[in-house]
Amino acid sequence: MQNFHDKKFLVTAGPTQEAIDPVRFISNHSTGKMGYAVAAELASRGAEVVLVSGPTQLSVPEGVMRVDVVSADDMYRECTRLWPSMTGAVMCAAVADFTPAKVSDVKIKSKNVTLELKPTRDIAAELGKAKRPDQILVGFALETDNEQANAIAKLGRKNLDLIVLNSLRDPGAGFGCDTNRITIFSRDGSPAAYPLETKQQAAVHIVDHILHHPLLV
Ligand code: CTP
């Protein structure tokens, strides 16, 4: 069913890579599968989808426009540029939390490695600050402990409308797996918990929650 006709969604996916020098970078284990599944599901329901993706091995889902980025800063710039024209955004990317304070132009000699890091900008929180009352913002919380409390705190702190929790403690969930076990929290109402399922099935549930959110009906 094409129930997202005339709606535009921004989806972020994958890891970011933070350059240390011309040879090395800081990154994480994200493969982008969850974000690509969400982008594909939104597009299959008729949404216009822009997928801002860090480096992944995945191909662009049918009907989706992909914007390739490398660093957290690149992702921040693309997302803040696109956000005013969007109905909503789903922030699936595993953005690096820290980046080298300065990037060396030359390969750093292994004897001299002392890395000074600075925090990256929180893209979801920035979109949350700029959010209009007619826009819907969805984030993820990847937690290892205190899962529910951390997810609910992030929902408030980043001004999100929905947050999708996945715990790294669940076998079969998280980075690299084809499956996930999600719980979706909204600002009001009780959380919706789903069993272990494929990332495509999890994407269907996430997109259903967006569709039925009071902001879109
Ligand atoms: N996120 C983002 N920009 C960042 C960090 C996170 O847009 N610089 C988004 C993620 O895409 C996700 C949500 O914020 O939708 C939560 O990310 P997570 O890594 O779980 O949380 P952090 O804000 O990094 O908090 P912490 O490291 O304290 O758990």
Tab-separated table of C-alpha atoms and ligand atoms in Angstrom:
chain	number	residue	atom	x	y	z
A	1	MET	CA	0.000	0.000	0.000
A	2	GLN	CA	1.325	3.390	-1.033
A	3	ASN	CA	0.416	5.130	2.223
A	4	PHE	CA	3.492	7.373	2.241
A	5	HIS	CA	2.632	9.036	-1.060
A	6	ASP	CA	3.746	12.726	-1.006
A	7	LYS	CA	5.911	12.136	2.096
A	8	LYS	CA	9.659	12.707	2.108
A	9	PHE	CA	11.951	10.847	4.498
A	10	LEU	CA	15.580	11.189	5.400
A	11	VAL	CA	17.221	7.974	6.614
A	12	THR	CA	20.786	7.765	7.953
A	13	ALA	CA	22.638	4.458	7.892
A	14	GLY	CA	25.964	2.765	8.337
A	15	PRO	CA	29.057	3.772	10.256
A	16	THR	CA	31.039	6.956	9.834
A	17	GLN	CA	34.808	6.957	9.347
A	18	GLU	CA	36.918	9.562	11.116
A	19	ALA	CA	40.302	10.055	9.471
A	20	ILE	CA	43.418	9.958	11.647
A	21	ASP	CA	45.895	10.353	8.785
A	22	PRO	CA	45.867	9.412	5.058
A	23	VAL	CA	45.984	5.699	5.953
A	24	ARG	CA	43.956	5.201	9.130
A	25	PHE	CA	40.539	5.967	10.545
A	26	ILE	CA	38.310	5.413	13.596
A	27	SER	CA	35.011	3.639	12.923
A	28	ASN	CA	32.673	0.945	14.285
A	29	HIS	CA	31.108	-2.379	13.303
A	30	SER	CA	27.893	-1.047	11.749
A	31	THR	CA	27.061	-2.665	8.380
A	32	GLY	CA	24.104	-0.371	7.594
A	33	LYS	CA	21.623	-3.258	7.197
A	34	MET	CA	18.956	-1.854	9.548
A	35	GLY	CA	18.992	1.612	7.947
A	36	TYR	CA	18.891	0.219	4.413
A	37	ALA	CA	15.931	-1.990	5.378
A	38	VAL	CA	14.055	1.054	6.770
A	39	ALA	CA	14.819	3.078	3.614
A	40	ALA	CA	13.610	0.205	1.390
A	41	GLU	CA	10.399	-0.223	3.407
A	42	LEU	CA	9.547	3.498	3.307
A	43	ALA	CA	10.196	3.599	-0.458
A	44	SER	CA	8.062	0.490	-1.059
A	45	ARG	CA	5.155	2.332	0.629
A	46	GLY	CA	5.460	5.298	-1.707
A	47	ALA	CA	7.713	7.693	0.255
A	48	GLU	CA	10.424	9.716	-1.415
A	49	VAL	CA	13.528	8.580	0.457
A	50	VAL	CA	16.980	10.138	0.726
A	51	LEU	CA	19.436	7.750	2.360
A	52	VAL	CA	22.487	9.476	3.812
A	53	SER	CA	24.895	6.597	4.151
A	54	GLY	CA	28.327	6.093	5.591
A	55	PRO	CA	30.626	3.560	3.891
A	56	THR	CA	28.885	0.167	3.493
A	57	GLN	CA	28.957	-2.827	1.131
A	58	LEU	CA	25.211	-2.576	0.468
A	59	SER	CA	23.525	-1.619	-2.787
A	60	VAL	CA	20.997	1.187	-3.014
A	61	PRO	CA	17.429	-0.079	-2.416
A	62	GLU	CA	14.974	0.345	-5.271
A	63	GLY	CA	13.401	3.779	-5.425
A	64	VAL	CA	15.828	5.304	-2.886
A	65	MET	CA	18.222	8.179	-3.534
A	66	ARG	CA	21.541	7.671	-1.763
A	67	VAL	CA	23.912	10.413	-0.678
A	68	ASP	CA	27.320	8.955	0.242
A	69	VAL	CA	29.218	10.447	3.160
A	70	VAL	CA	32.329	9.413	5.061
A	71	SER	CA	32.684	11.339	8.329
A	72	ALA	CA	30.266	12.417	11.067
A	73	ASP	CA	30.833	15.989	9.968
A	74	ASP	CA	29.850	15.175	6.339
A	75	MET	CA	26.739	13.376	7.607
A	76	TYR	CA	25.846	16.340	9.838
A	77	ARG	CA	26.138	18.766	6.889
A	78	GLU	CA	23.975	16.674	4.538
A	79	CYS	CA	21.306	15.983	7.170
A	80	THR	CA	20.949	19.587	8.328
A	81	ARG	CA	20.768	20.703	4.672
A	82	LEU	CA	18.010	18.164	3.852
A	83	TRP	CA	15.952	18.316	7.073
A	84	PRO	CA	13.801	21.430	6.347
A	85	SER	CA	12.311	19.766	3.228
A	86	MET	CA	11.495	16.444	4.947
A	87	THR	CA	8.310	15.018	6.472
A	88	GLY	CA	10.461	12.973	8.814
A	89	ALA	CA	13.793	11.329	9.512
A	90	VAL	CA	14.873	7.938	10.802
A	91	MET	CA	18.351	8.096	12.328
A	92	CYS	CA	19.787	4.583	12.009
A	93	ALA	CA	23.457	5.505	11.526
A	94	ALA	CA	26.097	4.497	14.046
A	95	VAL	CA	27.764	7.890	14.054
A	96	ALA	CA	31.254	7.913	15.587
A	97	ASP	CA	31.068	9.746	18.903
A	98	PHE	CA	34.676	10.948	18.715
A	99	THR	CA	36.907	12.197	15.927
A	100	PRO	CA	40.622	13.119	15.915
A	101	ALA	CA	41.133	16.725	17.041
A	102	LYS	CA	43.327	17.176	13.972
A	103	VAL	CA	43.932	15.053	10.892
A	104	SER	CA	47.560	14.527	10.006
A	105	ASP	CA	48.489	15.187	6.341
A	106	VAL	CA	51.180	12.552	6.545
A	107	LYS	CA	51.156	9.008	7.859
A	108	ILE	CA	51.826	9.159	11.606
A	109	LYS	CA	54.872	7.141	12.615
A	110	SER	CA	53.916	4.278	14.885
A	111	LYS	CA	56.320	5.448	17.617
A	112	ASN	CA	54.564	8.838	17.859
A	113	VAL	CA	50.953	7.809	18.261
A	114	THR	CA	49.102	9.900	20.805
A	115	LEU	CA	45.592	10.569	19.611
A	116	GLU	CA	43.725	13.616	20.803
A	117	LEU	CA	39.997	13.194	20.239
A	118	LYS	CA	37.088	15.614	20.229
A	119	PRO	CA	33.373	14.783	20.352
A	120	THR	CA	31.370	14.832	17.091
A	121	ARG	CA	28.127	16.735	16.756
A	122	ASP	CA	24.938	14.876	17.645
A	123	ILE	CA	23.040	14.892	14.348
A	124	ALA	CA	19.764	13.524	15.753
A	125	ALA	CA	19.784	16.115	18.553
A	126	GLU	CA	20.441	18.936	16.065
A	127	LEU	CA	17.503	17.807	13.904
A	128	GLY	CA	15.463	17.568	17.119
A	129	LYS	CA	16.240	21.215	17.934
A	130	ALA	CA	15.248	22.359	14.439
A	131	LYS	CA	12.159	20.102	14.251
A	132	ARG	CA	8.865	21.735	13.227
A	133	PRO	CA	5.561	20.545	14.742
A	134	ASP	CA	4.688	18.825	11.439
A	135	GLN	CA	7.896	16.748	11.292
A	136	ILE	CA	8.505	13.328	12.841
A	137	LEU	CA	11.918	12.311	14.135
A	138	VAL	CA	12.834	8.714	14.929
A	139	GLY	CA	16.068	7.588	16.582
A	140	PHE	CA	17.727	4.363	17.642
A	141	ALA	CA	19.248	3.458	20.973
A	142	LEU	CA	21.846	0.732	20.928
A	143	GLU	CA	22.437	-0.171	24.554
A	144	THR	CA	24.352	-2.734	26.563
A	145	ASP	CA	22.862	-2.018	30.007
A	146	ASN	CA	20.016	-0.049	31.629
A	147	GLU	CA	18.381	-0.363	28.230
A	148	GLN	CA	14.867	1.013	28.849
A	149	ALA	CA	15.935	3.929	31.026
A	150	ASN	CA	18.672	4.940	28.574
A	151	ALA	CA	16.299	4.729	25.603
A	152	ILE	CA	13.637	6.857	27.302
A	153	ALA	CA	16.268	9.427	28.353
A	154	LYS	CA	17.533	9.653	24.733
A	155	LEU	CA	13.983	10.116	23.427
A	156	GLY	CA	13.653	13.239	25.587
A	157	ARG	CA	17.206	14.563	25.241
A	158	LYS	CA	17.181	14.448	21.417
A	159	ASN	CA	13.541	15.633	21.087
A	160	LEU	CA	12.576	12.440	19.226
A	161	ASP	CA	8.997	11.266	18.624
A	162	LEU	CA	9.891	7.554	18.572
A	163	ILE	CA	12.964	5.621	19.661
A	164	VAL	CA	13.840	2.085	18.643
A	165	LEU	CA	15.777	0.195	21.284
A	166	ASN	CA	18.018	-2.724	20.502
A	167	SER	CA	20.183	-4.341	23.072
A	168	LEU	CA	23.615	-5.697	22.306
A	169	ARG	CA	22.943	-8.252	25.048
A	170	ASP	CA	20.387	-10.023	22.856
A	171	PRO	CA	21.892	-12.890	20.882
A	172	GLY	CA	21.103	-12.370	17.177
A	173	ALA	CA	20.667	-8.588	17.508
A	174	GLY	CA	22.948	-5.710	16.635
A	175	PHE	CA	25.913	-5.156	14.318
A	176	GLY	CA	26.314	-7.408	11.299
A	177	CYS	CA	23.383	-9.730	12.115
A	178	ASP	CA	20.504	-10.169	9.702
A	179	THR	CA	18.124	-10.205	12.654
A	180	ASN	CA	17.185	-7.768	15.384
A	181	ARG	CA	14.985	-7.638	18.481
A	182	ILE	CA	13.493	-4.195	18.865
A	183	THR	CA	11.291	-2.328	21.307
A	184	ILE	CA	9.682	0.911	20.111
A	185	PHE	CA	9.017	3.713	22.627
A	186	SER	CA	6.894	6.776	21.954
A	187	ARG	CA	6.494	9.865	24.117
A	188	ASP	CA	3.178	8.576	25.422
A	189	GLY	CA	1.797	5.088	25.417
A	190	SER	CA	3.363	1.820	26.341
A	191	PRO	CA	6.385	0.392	24.529
A	192	ALA	CA	5.867	-2.144	21.731
A	193	ALA	CA	8.245	-5.105	22.030
A	194	TYR	CA	8.853	-7.490	19.130
A	195	PRO	CA	10.475	-10.913	19.073
A	196	LEU	CA	13.734	-11.671	17.267
A	197	GLU	CA	12.955	-11.091	13.580
A	198	THR	CA	14.717	-10.193	10.328
A	199	LYS	CA	15.819	-6.591	9.900
A	200	GLN	CA	13.265	-6.350	7.048
A	201	GLN	CA	10.474	-7.400	9.447
A	202	ALA	CA	11.744	-4.953	12.083
A	203	ALA	CA	11.681	-2.220	9.402
A	204	VAL	CA	8.008	-3.015	8.677
A	205	HIS	CA	7.183	-2.513	12.376
A	206	ILE	CA	9.150	0.743	12.590
A	207	VAL	CA	7.464	2.119	9.461
A	208	ASP	CA	4.018	1.043	10.760
A	209	HIS	CA	4.665	3.026	13.954
A	210	ILE	CA	5.591	6.089	11.901
A	211	LEU	CA	2.462	5.674	9.766
A	212	HIS	CA	0.172	5.470	12.813
A	213	HIS	CA	1.868	8.276	14.723
A	214	PRO	CA	-0.558	11.138	15.493
A	215	LEU	CA	1.782	13.546	13.655
A	216	LEU	CA	1.087	11.789	10.350
A	217	VAL	CA	-2.590	10.850	10.641
B	1	CTP	N1	23.197	9.904	16.661
B	1	CTP	C1	23.445	10.931	15.764
B	1	CTP	N2	24.620	11.637	15.834
B	1	CTP	C2	25.572	11.311	16.743
B	1	CTP	C3	25.332	10.242	17.660
B	1	CTP	C4	24.132	9.565	17.588
B	1	CTP	O1	22.571	11.230	14.928
B	1	CTP	N3	26.719	11.999	16.760
B	1	CTP	C5	21.893	9.212	16.611
B	1	CTP	C6	21.959	7.753	16.194
B	1	CTP	O2	21.798	7.611	14.795
B	1	CTP	C7	20.776	7.162	16.967
B	1	CTP	C8	20.722	8.000	18.231
B	1	CTP	O3	21.382	9.211	17.923
B	1	CTP	O4	19.559	7.350	16.286
B	1	CTP	C9	21.330	7.374	19.459
B	1	CTP	O5	22.645	6.972	19.196
B	1	CTP	P1	23.499	6.238	20.315
B	1	CTP	O6	24.853	5.963	19.745
B	1	CTP	O7	22.718	5.109	20.922
B	1	CTP	O8	23.560	7.339	21.427
B	1	CTP	P2	24.561	8.454	21.820
B	1	CTP	O9	23.896	9.768	21.609
B	1	CTP	O10	25.878	8.256	21.123
B	1	CTP	O11	24.663	8.231	23.380
B	1	CTP	P3	25.592	7.261	24.254
B	1	CTP	O12	26.892	7.106	23.516
B	1	CTP	O13	25.664	8.017	25.528
B	1	CTP	O14	24.813	5.982	24.403
